[in-house]
Amino acid sequence: MTNLLDTGIRNARNVDRYIFGQGAIGELADIINLRRNTQKDQVVFLIDEYFEVCPSIVDQLPFEANDQLYYVSTQDEPTTFSVDKLTDEVMSNGDGDVCAIVGMGGGSVLDTAKALSNLLTNGGCASDYQGWDLVKVPGVFKIGIPTISGTGAEATRTCVMTNKESGLKLGMNSDHTVFDQLILDPGLTVTVPRTQYFFSGMDAWIHCIEALSGSYRNPVGDAFSTQAIDLCRDVFGDGNMRSDRNRAKLMVASYLGGCAIATSYVGVVHPFSAGLSVVLGLHHCEANCIAMMAMESFYPKEYREFIKFVEMNEINIRSGVCEGLSDSQFNTLFQSTIVHEKPLTNALGDEFRTVLTESRVRELFERM
Ligand SMILES: [Fe+2]
């Protein structure tokens, strides 16, 4: 059997189609109309709750009388419970008629759209598909419209969900999870608050610095990562990270960063970030930035660049988030970090447990 780890990539699936450009959202009606037919004419719109108070955007969307519209709360990141609940609602409102799903929002909304699409055609519940290649058949046609840049959720073959019962933060890793269509419209990120914009954008940068520092390398992943990092440097080293030009660049960096981690792995930052999300409920992109503050020993050069971005854009990263936690909470933090074997092996080798002992992991969390 060919060993692709050093030189190549698995048989990768990309997003089928994408439109990029200011005003691209105007194409949505035509794309949807190609999917509507006499048997199935219902579209499910999942919209970030942020837009509930922004009628100027939502009023432009091509709703028909029979469509379903849900505002997705982003207070908490998706859980297997929230996905199952939504799927039940969509089904009870006529799942047999659904011809397309539109997910418009940040990473949580995009991931929810992907999970819903898979569940409507595969049956069962969300936790049945947490893992690798467990989704059997293609989901409902799904369109992703990111309204904040960085997570790469628009490009990846997973949809991250926390299973509160098992404590597992894991997605449906499957070719069927990849969006069929993307609409990348930088005009949609104009209202993103600056701190959120920074945290989210840094997710793209972190994906790529972790991938390039790992041992599972290949020229395809490296090319995506290098280009995305260059774009992030333009955006966050410019002094006006949210200019029209920089928002367009960051939207592309996010997409390329998503492609990068689909062809390689992340490293030490994401497992620690996942620990913070599971135990403290911190959102992924902020948790990454908090974790990054304790990563100097693993990524010295990148740490310095990160600090430069933080200072230049006058961002306040919370500190002391683990102050006052109990021993049992620190143990849970340790467990929910160390469980991410693939990225940790990528970053530190097979013997990563000898580096990340329980006391070392606790010490790092105490620094955040
Ligand atoms: Fe991430």
Coordinates of N, CA and C in Angstrom, one line a residue, residues 30-264:
D30 N -31.1 32.4 -7.8 CA -30.9 31.5 -9.0 C -30.4 30.1 -8.6
I31 N -29.5 30.1 -7.6 CA -29.0 28.8 -7.2 C -30.0 27.9 -6.6
I32 N -30.8 28.5 -5.8 CA -31.9 27.8 -5.1 C -33.0 27.4 -6.1
N33 N -33.3 28.2 -7.0 CA -34.4 27.9 -8.0 C -34.0 26.7 -8.8
L34 N -32.7 26.5 -9.0 CA -32.3 25.3 -9.8 C -32.6 24.0 -9.0
R35 N -32.7 24.1 -7.7 CA -33.0 23.0 -6.8 C -34.5 22.7 -6.6
R36 N -35.3 23.7 -6.7 CA -36.7 23.5 -6.4 C -37.4 22.8 -7.6
N37 N -38.2 21.8 -7.3 CA -38.9 21.1 -8.3 C -40.3 20.7 -7.8
T38 N -41.1 20.1 -8.6 CA -42.5 19.8 -8.2 C -42.6 18.9 -7.0
Q39 N -41.7 17.9 -6.9 CA -41.7 17.0 -5.8 C -41.2 17.7 -4.5
K40 N -40.1 18.3 -4.7 CA -39.4 18.9 -3.5 C -39.2 20.4 -3.8
D41 N -39.8 21.2 -3.0 CA -39.7 22.7 -3.3 C -39.4 23.5 -2.0
Q42 N -39.1 22.8 -0.9 CA -38.9 23.5 0.3 C -37.4 23.7 0.6
V43 N -37.0 24.9 1.0 CA -35.7 25.3 1.4 C -35.6 25.6 2.9
V44 N -34.7 25.0 3.6 CA -34.5 25.3 5.0 C -33.4 26.3 5.1
F45 N -33.7 27.5 5.7 CA -32.7 28.5 5.9 C -32.3 28.5 7.4
L46 N -31.0 28.3 7.6 CA -30.5 28.4 9.0 C -29.7 29.7 9.0
I47 N -30.1 30.7 9.8 CA -29.5 32.0 9.8 C -29.0 32.3 11.2
D48 N -27.8 32.8 11.2 CA -27.2 33.3 12.5 C -28.2 34.2 13.2
E49 N -28.4 34.0 14.5 CA -29.4 34.9 15.2 C -29.0 36.3 15.2
Y50 N -27.7 36.6 14.9 CA -27.2 38.0 14.8 C -28.0 38.8 13.8
F51 N -28.5 38.1 12.7 CA -29.2 38.7 11.6 C -30.7 38.9 11.9
E52 N -31.1 38.4 13.0 CA -32.6 38.6 13.4 C -32.9 40.1 13.5
V53 N -31.9 40.8 14.0 CA -32.1 42.2 14.2 C -31.5 43.0 13.0
C54 N -31.2 42.4 11.9 CA -30.6 43.0 10.8 C -31.5 42.7 9.5
P55 N -32.7 43.2 9.5 CA -33.6 42.9 8.4 C -33.1 43.2 7.1
S56 N -32.2 44.2 6.9 CA -31.7 44.6 5.6 C -31.1 43.4 4.9
I57 N -30.4 42.5 5.6 CA -29.8 41.3 5.0 C -30.8 40.2 4.8
V58 N -31.6 39.9 5.8 CA -32.5 38.8 5.8 C -33.6 39.1 4.7
D59 N -34.0 40.3 4.6 CA -35.1 40.7 3.6 C -34.7 40.4 2.2
Q60 N -33.4 40.4 2.0 CA -32.9 40.1 0.6 C -33.0 38.6 0.2
L61 N -33.2 37.8 1.2 CA -33.1 36.3 0.9 C -34.3 35.8 0.2
P62 N -34.2 34.9 -0.7 CA -35.3 34.5 -1.6 C -36.2 33.4 -0.9
F63 N -37.0 33.9 0.1 CA -37.9 32.9 0.8 C -39.1 32.7 -0.1
E64 N -39.6 31.5 0.0 CA -40.9 31.1 -0.6 C -41.8 30.7 0.6
A65 N -43.1 30.7 0.3 CA -44.1 30.5 1.4 C -43.9 29.2 2.1
N66 N -43.5 28.2 1.4 CA -43.4 26.8 2.0 C -42.0 26.6 2.7
D67 N -41.1 27.6 2.7 CA -39.8 27.4 3.2 C -39.8 27.4 4.8
Q68 N -38.7 26.9 5.3 CA -38.6 26.9 6.8 C -37.4 27.8 7.1
L69 N -37.6 28.7 8.1 CA -36.5 29.6 8.6 C -36.3 29.4 10.0
Y70 N -35.0 29.2 10.4 CA -34.6 29.1 11.8 C -33.5 30.1 12.1
Y71 N -33.6 30.8 13.1 CA -32.5 31.6 13.6 C -31.7 30.7 14.6
V72 N -30.4 30.5 14.3 CA -29.6 29.6 15.1 C -28.9 30.4 16.1
S73 N -29.1 30.0 17.4 CA -28.4 30.7 18.5 C -26.9 30.3 18.4
T74 N -26.1 31.3 18.6 CA -24.6 31.1 18.7 C -24.1 31.3 20.1
Q75 N -25.0 31.4 21.0 CA -24.6 31.6 22.4 C -23.7 30.4 22.8
D76 N -24.1 29.2 22.5 CA -23.3 28.0 22.7 C -23.0 27.4 21.3
E77 N -21.9 26.7 21.2 CA -21.5 26.1 20.0 C -22.4 24.8 19.8
P78 N -22.5 24.3 18.6 CA -23.4 23.1 18.4 C -23.1 21.9 19.3
T79 N -24.2 21.3 19.7 CA -24.1 20.1 20.5 C -24.8 19.0 19.7
T80 N -24.6 17.8 20.1 CA -25.4 16.7 19.4 C -26.8 16.9 19.8
F81 N -27.1 17.4 21.0 CA -28.5 17.6 21.4 C -29.1 18.7 20.5
S82 N -28.4 19.9 20.3 CA -29.0 21.0 19.6 C -29.3 20.6 18.1
V83 N -28.4 19.8 17.6 CA -28.5 19.3 16.2 C -29.7 18.4 16.1
D84 N -29.8 17.4 17.0 CA -31.0 16.5 17.0 C -32.3 17.2 17.1
K85 N -32.3 18.2 18.0 CA -33.6 18.9 18.3 C -34.0 19.7 17.0
L86 N -33.0 20.3 16.3 CA -33.3 21.0 15.1 C -33.8 20.1 14.0
T87 N -33.1 18.9 13.9 CA -33.5 18.0 12.9 C -35.0 17.5 13.1
D88 N -35.3 17.2 14.4 CA -36.7 16.8 14.6 C -37.7 17.9 14.2
E89 N -37.3 19.1 14.5 CA -38.2 20.2 14.1 C -38.4 20.3 12.6
V90 N -37.3 20.3 11.9 CA -37.3 20.4 10.4 C -38.1 19.2 9.9
M91 N -38.0 18.0 10.4 CA -38.7 16.9 9.9 C -40.2 17.0 10.2
S92 N -40.5 17.5 11.3 CA -41.9 17.6 11.6 C -42.6 18.7 10.8
N93 N -41.8 19.6 10.3 CA -42.3 20.7 9.4 C -42.2 20.3 7.9
G94 N -42.0 19.0 7.6 CA -42.0 18.6 6.2 C -40.7 18.2 5.6
D95 N -40.0 17.3 6.2 CA -38.6 17.0 5.7 C -38.7 16.4 4.3
G96 N -39.7 15.7 4.0 CA -39.8 15.0 2.7 C -39.8 16.0 1.5
D97 N -40.0 17.3 1.8 CA -40.1 18.3 0.7 C -38.8 19.1 0.6
V98 N -37.8 18.8 1.5 CA -36.6 19.7 1.5 C -35.7 19.4 0.3
C99 N -35.5 20.5 -0.5 CA -34.6 20.3 -1.6 C -33.2 21.0 -1.4
A100 N -33.1 21.8 -0.4 CA -31.8 22.5 -0.2 C -31.8 23.1 1.3
I101 N -30.6 23.1 1.8 CA -30.4 23.8 3.1 C -29.4 24.9 2.9
V102 N -29.8 26.1 3.4 CA -28.9 27.2 3.3 C -28.4 27.5 4.8
G103 N -27.1 27.5 5.0 CA -26.5 27.9 6.3 C -25.8 29.2 6.1
M104 N -26.3 30.2 6.8 CA -25.7 31.6 6.7 C -25.3 32.1 8.0
G105 N -24.0 32.2 8.2 CA -23.5 32.7 9.5 C -22.1 32.3 9.8
G106 N -21.7 32.2 11.1 CA -20.4 31.8 11.4 C -20.2 30.3 11.4
G107 N -19.1 29.8 11.9 CA -18.8 28.4 11.9 C -19.8 27.5 12.6
S108 N -20.5 28.0 13.6 CA -21.5 27.2 14.3 C -22.7 27.0 13.4
V109 N -23.1 28.0 12.7 CA -24.3 27.9 11.8 C -23.9 27.0 10.6
L110 N -22.7 27.2 10.1 CA -22.3 26.4 8.9 C -22.2 24.9 9.3
D111 N -21.7 24.6 10.5 CA -21.6 23.3 11.0 C -22.9 22.6 11.2
T112 N -23.8 23.4 11.8 CA -25.2 23.0 12.0 C -25.9 22.6 10.7
A113 N -25.7 23.4 9.7 CA -26.3 23.1 8.4 C -25.7 21.8 7.8
K114 N -24.4 21.6 8.0 CA -23.9 20.3 7.4 C -24.4 19.1 8.2
A115 N -24.5 19.2 9.5 CA -25.0 18.1 10.3 C -26.5 17.8 10.0
L116 N -27.3 18.9 9.8 CA -28.7 18.7 9.5 C -28.8 18.0 8.2
S117 N -28.1 18.4 7.2 CA -28.1 17.9 5.9 C -27.8 16.4 5.9
N118 N -26.8 16.0 6.6 CA -26.5 14.5 6.8 C -27.6 13.7 7.5
L119 N -28.2 14.3 8.5 CA -29.1 13.6 9.3 C -30.5 13.4 8.6
L120 N -30.8 14.4 7.7 CA -32.1 14.3 7.0 C -32.1 13.1 6.0
T121 N -31.0 12.7 5.5 CA -31.0 11.6 4.6 C -30.4 10.3 5.2
N122 N -29.7 10.4 6.3 CA -29.1 9.2 6.9 C -29.8 8.6 8.1
G123 N -30.8 9.5 8.6 CA -31.5 9.0 9.8 C -30.7 8.9 11.0
G124 N -31.3 8.4 12.1 CA -30.5 8.3 13.4 C -30.3 9.6 14.1
C125 N -29.3 9.7 14.9 CA -29.0 10.9 15.6 C -27.6 11.3 15.5
A126 N -27.3 12.6 15.8 CA -26.0 13.2 15.5 C -24.8 12.4 16.1
S127 N -25.0 11.8 17.3 CA -23.8 11.1 17.9 C -23.5 9.8 17.1
D128 N -24.4 9.3 16.3 CA -24.2 8.1 15.6 C -23.0 8.3 14.5
Y129 N -22.8 9.6 14.2 CA -21.9 9.9 13.1 C -20.7 10.7 13.5
Q130 N -20.5 10.8 14.8 CA -19.3 11.5 15.3 C -18.1 10.6 15.1
G131 N -17.2 10.9 14.2 CA -16.1 10.1 13.9 C -15.7 10.2 12.5
W132 N -15.0 9.2 12.0 CA -14.5 9.2 10.6 C -15.3 8.3 9.7
D133 N -15.8 8.9 8.6 CA -16.5 8.2 7.5 C -17.6 7.3 8.0
L134 N -18.5 7.8 8.9 CA -19.6 7.0 9.3 C -20.9 7.4 8.6
V135 N -20.9 8.5 7.9 CA -22.1 9.0 7.1 C -22.2 8.1 5.9
K136 N -23.3 7.5 5.7 CA -23.4 6.5 4.6 C -23.8 7.1 3.2
V137 N -24.7 8.0 3.2 CA -25.2 8.5 1.9 C -25.2 10.0 1.9
P138 N -25.1 10.6 0.7 CA -25.0 12.1 0.6 C -26.2 12.8 1.3
G139 N -25.9 13.9 1.9 CA -27.0 14.7 2.6 C -27.8 15.5 1.6
V140 N -28.8 16.3 2.1 CA -29.5 17.2 1.3 C -28.6 18.2 0.7
F141 N -28.8 18.7 -0.5 CA -28.0 19.8 -1.1 C -27.8 20.9 -0.2
K142 N -26.6 21.3 0.1 CA -26.4 22.4 1.1 C -25.5 23.5 0.6
I143 N -25.9 24.7 0.9 CA -25.2 25.9 0.5 C -24.7 26.6 1.7
G144 N -23.4 27.0 1.8 CA -22.8 27.7 2.9 C -22.6 29.1 2.5
I145 N -23.0 30.0 3.4 CA -22.7 31.4 3.2 C -22.1 32.0 4.5
P146 N -20.7 32.0 4.5 CA -20.1 32.5 5.8 C -20.3 34.1 5.9
T147 N -20.5 34.5 7.2 CA -20.7 35.9 7.5 C -19.6 36.4 8.4
I148 N -18.7 35.5 8.7 CA -17.5 35.9 9.5 C -16.4 35.0 9.0
S149 N -15.1 35.4 9.0 CA -14.1 34.6 8.3 C -13.1 34.0 9.3
G150 N -12.7 32.8 9.1 CA -11.6 32.3 9.9 C -11.7 30.8 10.2
T151 N -12.9 30.3 10.5 CA -12.9 28.9 11.0 C -12.6 27.9 9.9
G152 N -12.9 28.3 8.7 CA -12.7 27.3 7.6 C -13.8 26.3 7.5
A153 N -14.9 26.5 8.3 CA -16.0 25.6 8.3 C -16.6 25.5 6.9
E154 N -16.5 26.5 6.1 CA -17.1 26.5 4.8 C -16.3 25.5 3.9
A155 N -15.1 25.1 4.2 CA -14.3 24.3 3.4 C -14.1 22.9 3.8
T156 N -14.3 22.6 5.1 CA -13.9 21.3 5.7 C -14.9 20.2 5.5
R157 N -14.5 19.0 5.8 CA -15.3 17.8 5.7 C -15.8 17.3 7.1
T158 N -15.9 18.3 8.0 CA -16.4 18.0 9.3 C -17.4 19.0 9.8
C159 N -18.1 18.7 10.9 CA -19.0 19.7 11.5 C -18.9 19.5 13.0
V160 N -18.2 20.3 13.7 CA -17.8 20.0 15.1 C -19.0 20.2 16.0
M161 N -19.3 19.2 16.8 CA -20.4 19.2 17.8 C -19.8 18.6 19.1
T162 N -20.3 19.2 20.2 CA -19.9 18.7 21.5 C -21.0 17.7 22.0
N163 N -20.6 16.5 22.4 CA -21.5 15.6 23.0 C -21.4 15.8 24.5
K164 N -22.4 16.4 25.1 CA -22.3 16.8 26.5 C -22.2 15.5 27.4
E165 N -22.9 14.4 26.9 CA -22.9 13.2 27.7 C -21.5 12.5 27.8
S166 N -20.9 12.5 26.6 CA -19.6 11.8 26.6 C -18.4 12.8 26.8
G167 N -18.7 14.1 26.7 CA -17.6 15.1 26.8 C -16.8 15.2 25.5
L168 N -17.3 14.5 24.5 CA -16.5 14.4 23.2 C -16.9 15.6 22.3
K169 N -15.8 16.3 21.9 CA -16.0 17.4 20.9 C -15.5 16.9 19.5
L170 N -16.4 16.4 18.7 CA -15.9 15.7 17.5 C -17.0 15.8 16.4
G171 N -16.6 16.0 15.2 CA -17.5 16.2 14.1 C -17.9 14.9 13.3
M172 N -18.7 15.1 12.3 CA -19.0 14.0 11.3 C -18.0 14.2 10.2
N173 N -16.8 13.6 10.4 CA -15.8 13.6 9.4 C -16.2 12.7 8.2
S174 N -16.5 13.4 7.1 CA -17.0 12.6 5.9 C -17.0 13.4 4.7
D175 N -16.8 12.8 3.5 CA -16.9 13.5 2.3 C -18.3 14.1 2.1
H176 N -19.3 13.4 2.7 CA -20.7 13.9 2.5 C -20.9 15.2 3.3
T177 N -20.0 15.5 4.2 CA -20.2 16.7 5.0 C -19.8 18.0 4.3
V178 N -19.1 17.9 3.2 CA -18.6 19.0 2.4 C -19.7 19.8 1.7
F179 N -19.7 21.1 1.8 CA -20.8 21.9 1.1 C -20.8 21.6 -0.4
D180 N -22.0 21.6 -0.9 CA -22.1 21.5 -2.4 C -21.9 22.9 -3.1
Q181 N -22.2 23.9 -2.4 CA -22.1 25.3 -2.9 C -21.7 26.3 -1.9
L182 N -20.8 27.2 -2.2 CA -20.5 28.3 -1.2 C -20.8 29.6 -1.9
I183 N -21.3 30.6 -1.1 CA -21.3 31.9 -1.6 C -20.4 32.8 -0.7
L184 N -19.3 33.2 -1.2 CA -18.3 33.9 -0.4 C -18.4 35.4 -0.8
D185 N -19.2 36.1 0.1 CA -19.4 37.6 -0.2 C -18.8 38.4 0.9
P186 N -17.7 39.1 0.7 CA -17.0 39.8 1.8 C -17.9 41.0 2.3
G187 N -18.9 41.4 1.5 CA -19.8 42.4 2.0 C -20.6 42.0 3.3
L188 N -20.7 40.7 3.5 CA -21.5 40.2 4.6 C -20.7 40.3 5.9
T189 N -19.4 40.5 5.9 CA -18.6 40.6 7.1 C -18.4 42.0 7.6
V190 N -19.1 43.0 7.0 CA -18.8 44.4 7.3 C -19.2 44.7 8.7
T191 N -20.2 44.0 9.3 CA -20.7 44.4 10.6 C -20.1 43.6 11.7
V192 N -19.2 42.7 11.4 CA -18.6 41.8 12.5 C -17.8 42.7 13.5
P193 N -18.1 42.6 14.8 CA -17.4 43.4 15.8 C -15.9 43.1 15.8
R194 N -15.1 44.1 16.0 CA -13.6 43.9 15.8 C -13.0 42.8 16.6
T195 N -13.3 42.6 17.8 CA -12.7 41.6 18.6 C -13.0 40.2 18.0
Q196 N -14.3 40.0 17.7 CA -14.8 38.7 17.2 C -14.1 38.5 15.8
Y197 N -14.0 39.6 15.0 CA -13.3 39.5 13.7 C -11.9 39.0 13.9
F198 N -11.2 39.5 14.9 CA -9.8 39.2 15.2 C -9.7 37.7 15.6
F199 N -10.5 37.3 16.6 CA -10.5 35.9 17.2 C -10.7 34.9 16.0
S200 N -11.7 35.2 15.2 CA -12.1 34.3 14.2 C -11.1 34.2 13.1
G201 N -10.5 35.4 12.7 CA -9.5 35.4 11.7 C -8.2 34.7 12.1
M202 N -7.9 34.8 13.4 CA -6.8 34.1 14.0 C -6.9 32.6 13.9
D203 N -8.1 32.1 13.9 CA -8.4 30.6 13.7 C -7.7 30.1 12.4
A204 N -7.9 30.9 11.3 CA -7.3 30.5 10.1 C -5.8 30.5 10.1
W205 N -5.3 31.5 10.8 CA -3.8 31.6 10.9 C -3.3 30.5 11.7
I206 N -4.0 30.2 12.8 CA -3.5 29.1 13.7 C -3.6 27.7 13.0
H207 N -4.7 27.5 12.3 CA -4.7 26.2 11.5 C -3.5 26.0 10.7
C208 N -3.0 27.1 10.1 CA -1.9 27.0 9.1 C -0.6 26.9 9.8
I209 N -0.4 27.7 10.9 CA 0.9 27.6 11.6 C 1.1 26.2 12.2
E210 N -0.1 25.7 12.7 CA 0.0 24.3 13.3 C 0.3 23.3 12.2
A211 N -0.3 23.4 11.1 CA -0.1 22.4 10.0 C 1.3 22.5 9.5
L212 N 1.9 23.7 9.4 CA 3.2 23.8 8.8 C 4.3 23.4 9.9
S213 N 3.9 23.4 11.1 CA 4.9 23.0 12.2 C 4.8 21.5 12.5
G214 N 3.9 20.8 11.9 CA 3.7 19.4 12.2 C 4.6 18.4 11.4
S215 N 4.4 17.1 11.6 CA 5.2 16.2 10.9 C 4.5 15.5 9.7
Y216 N 3.1 15.6 9.7 CA 2.3 15.1 8.6 C 2.2 16.1 7.6
R217 N 3.3 16.3 6.8 CA 3.3 17.4 5.8 C 3.1 16.8 4.4
N218 N 2.6 17.6 3.5 CA 2.6 17.3 2.1 C 2.5 18.6 1.3
P219 N 3.0 18.6 0.1 CA 3.1 19.9 -0.7 C 1.7 20.6 -0.9
V220 N 0.6 19.8 -0.9 CA -0.7 20.4 -1.2 C -1.1 21.2 0.1
G221 N -1.1 20.5 1.2 CA -1.4 21.2 2.5 C -0.5 22.4 2.7
D222 N 0.8 22.2 2.5 CA 1.8 23.3 2.7 C 1.4 24.5 1.8
A223 N 1.0 24.3 0.6 CA 0.7 25.4 -0.3 C -0.5 26.2 0.2
F224 N -1.5 25.4 0.6 CA -2.7 26.1 1.2 C -2.3 26.9 2.4
S225 N -1.5 26.3 3.3 CA -1.2 27.0 4.5 C -0.3 28.2 4.3
T226 N 0.7 28.1 3.4 CA 1.6 29.2 3.2 C 0.8 30.4 2.6
Q227 N -0.1 30.1 1.7 CA -0.8 31.2 1.1 C -1.8 31.9 2.1
A228 N -2.4 31.1 2.9 CA -3.4 31.6 3.9 C -2.6 32.4 4.9
I229 N -1.4 32.0 5.3 CA -0.6 32.8 6.3 C -0.2 34.1 5.7
D230 N 0.2 34.1 4.4 CA 0.5 35.4 3.8 C -0.7 36.4 3.8
L231 N -1.8 35.8 3.5 CA -3.0 36.7 3.4 C -3.3 37.2 4.9
C232 N -3.2 36.4 5.9 CA -3.4 36.8 7.3 C -2.4 37.9 7.7
R233 N -1.2 37.7 7.2 CA -0.2 38.8 7.5 C -0.6 40.1 6.9
D234 N -1.1 40.1 5.7 CA -1.5 41.3 5.0 C -2.6 41.9 5.9
V235 N -3.6 41.1 6.3 CA -4.7 41.6 7.0 C -4.4 42.1 8.4
F236 N -3.7 41.3 9.2 CA -3.5 41.7 10.6 C -2.2 42.5 10.9
G237 N -1.4 42.7 9.8 CA -0.2 43.5 10.0 C -0.4 44.9 9.3
D238 N -1.6 45.2 8.9 CA -1.9 46.4 8.1 C -2.3 47.6 8.9
G239 N -2.8 47.4 10.1 CA -3.3 48.6 10.8 C -4.8 48.9 10.6
N240 N -5.4 48.3 9.6 CA -6.8 48.4 9.4 C -7.4 47.1 8.9
M241 N -7.5 46.2 9.9 CA -7.7 44.8 9.5 C -9.1 44.6 8.8
R242 N -10.0 45.6 9.1 CA -11.4 45.4 8.5 C -11.7 46.2 7.3
S243 N -10.7 46.7 6.6 CA -10.9 47.4 5.4 C -11.6 46.5 4.4
D244 N -12.2 47.1 3.3 CA -12.9 46.2 2.3 C -11.9 45.2 1.7
R245 N -10.7 45.6 1.4 CA -9.7 44.8 0.8 C -9.3 43.6 1.8
N246 N -9.1 44.0 3.1 CA -8.7 43.0 4.0 C -9.8 42.0 4.4
R247 N -11.1 42.5 4.4 CA -12.2 41.5 4.6 C -12.3 40.5 3.5
A248 N -12.0 41.0 2.3 CA -12.0 40.0 1.1 C -10.8 39.0 1.3
K249 N -9.7 39.6 1.6 CA -8.5 38.7 1.8 C -8.7 37.6 2.9
L250 N -9.3 38.1 4.0 CA -9.5 37.2 5.1 C -10.5 36.1 4.8
M251 N -11.5 36.4 3.9 CA -12.5 35.4 3.5 C -11.8 34.3 2.7
V252 N -10.9 34.7 1.9 CA -10.1 33.8 1.1 C -9.2 32.9 2.0
A253 N -8.5 33.6 2.9 CA -7.6 32.9 3.9 C -8.4 31.9 4.7
S254 N -9.6 32.2 5.1 CA -10.4 31.3 5.8 C -10.6 30.0 5.0
Y255 N -11.0 30.2 3.8 CA -11.3 29.1 2.9 C -10.1 28.2 2.7
L256 N -8.9 28.9 2.4 CA -7.7 28.2 2.1 C -7.2 27.5 3.4
G257 N -7.4 28.1 4.6 CA -7.0 27.5 5.8 C -7.9 26.2 6.1
G258 N -9.1 26.3 5.7 CA -10.0 25.1 5.8 C -9.5 24.0 5.0
C259 N -9.1 24.3 3.7 CA -8.5 23.3 2.8 C -7.2 22.8 3.3
A260 N -6.4 23.6 4.0 CA -5.2 23.2 4.6 C -5.4 22.1 5.6
I261 N -6.3 22.3 6.5 CA -6.5 21.3 7.6 C -7.2 20.1 7.1
A262 N -7.9 20.2 5.9 CA -8.5 19.0 5.3 C -7.4 18.1 4.7
T263 N -6.2 18.6 4.5 CA -5.2 17.8 3.9 C -4.0 17.6 4.8
S264 N -4.1 18.2 6.0 CA -3.1 17.9 7.1 C -3.8 18.0 8.4

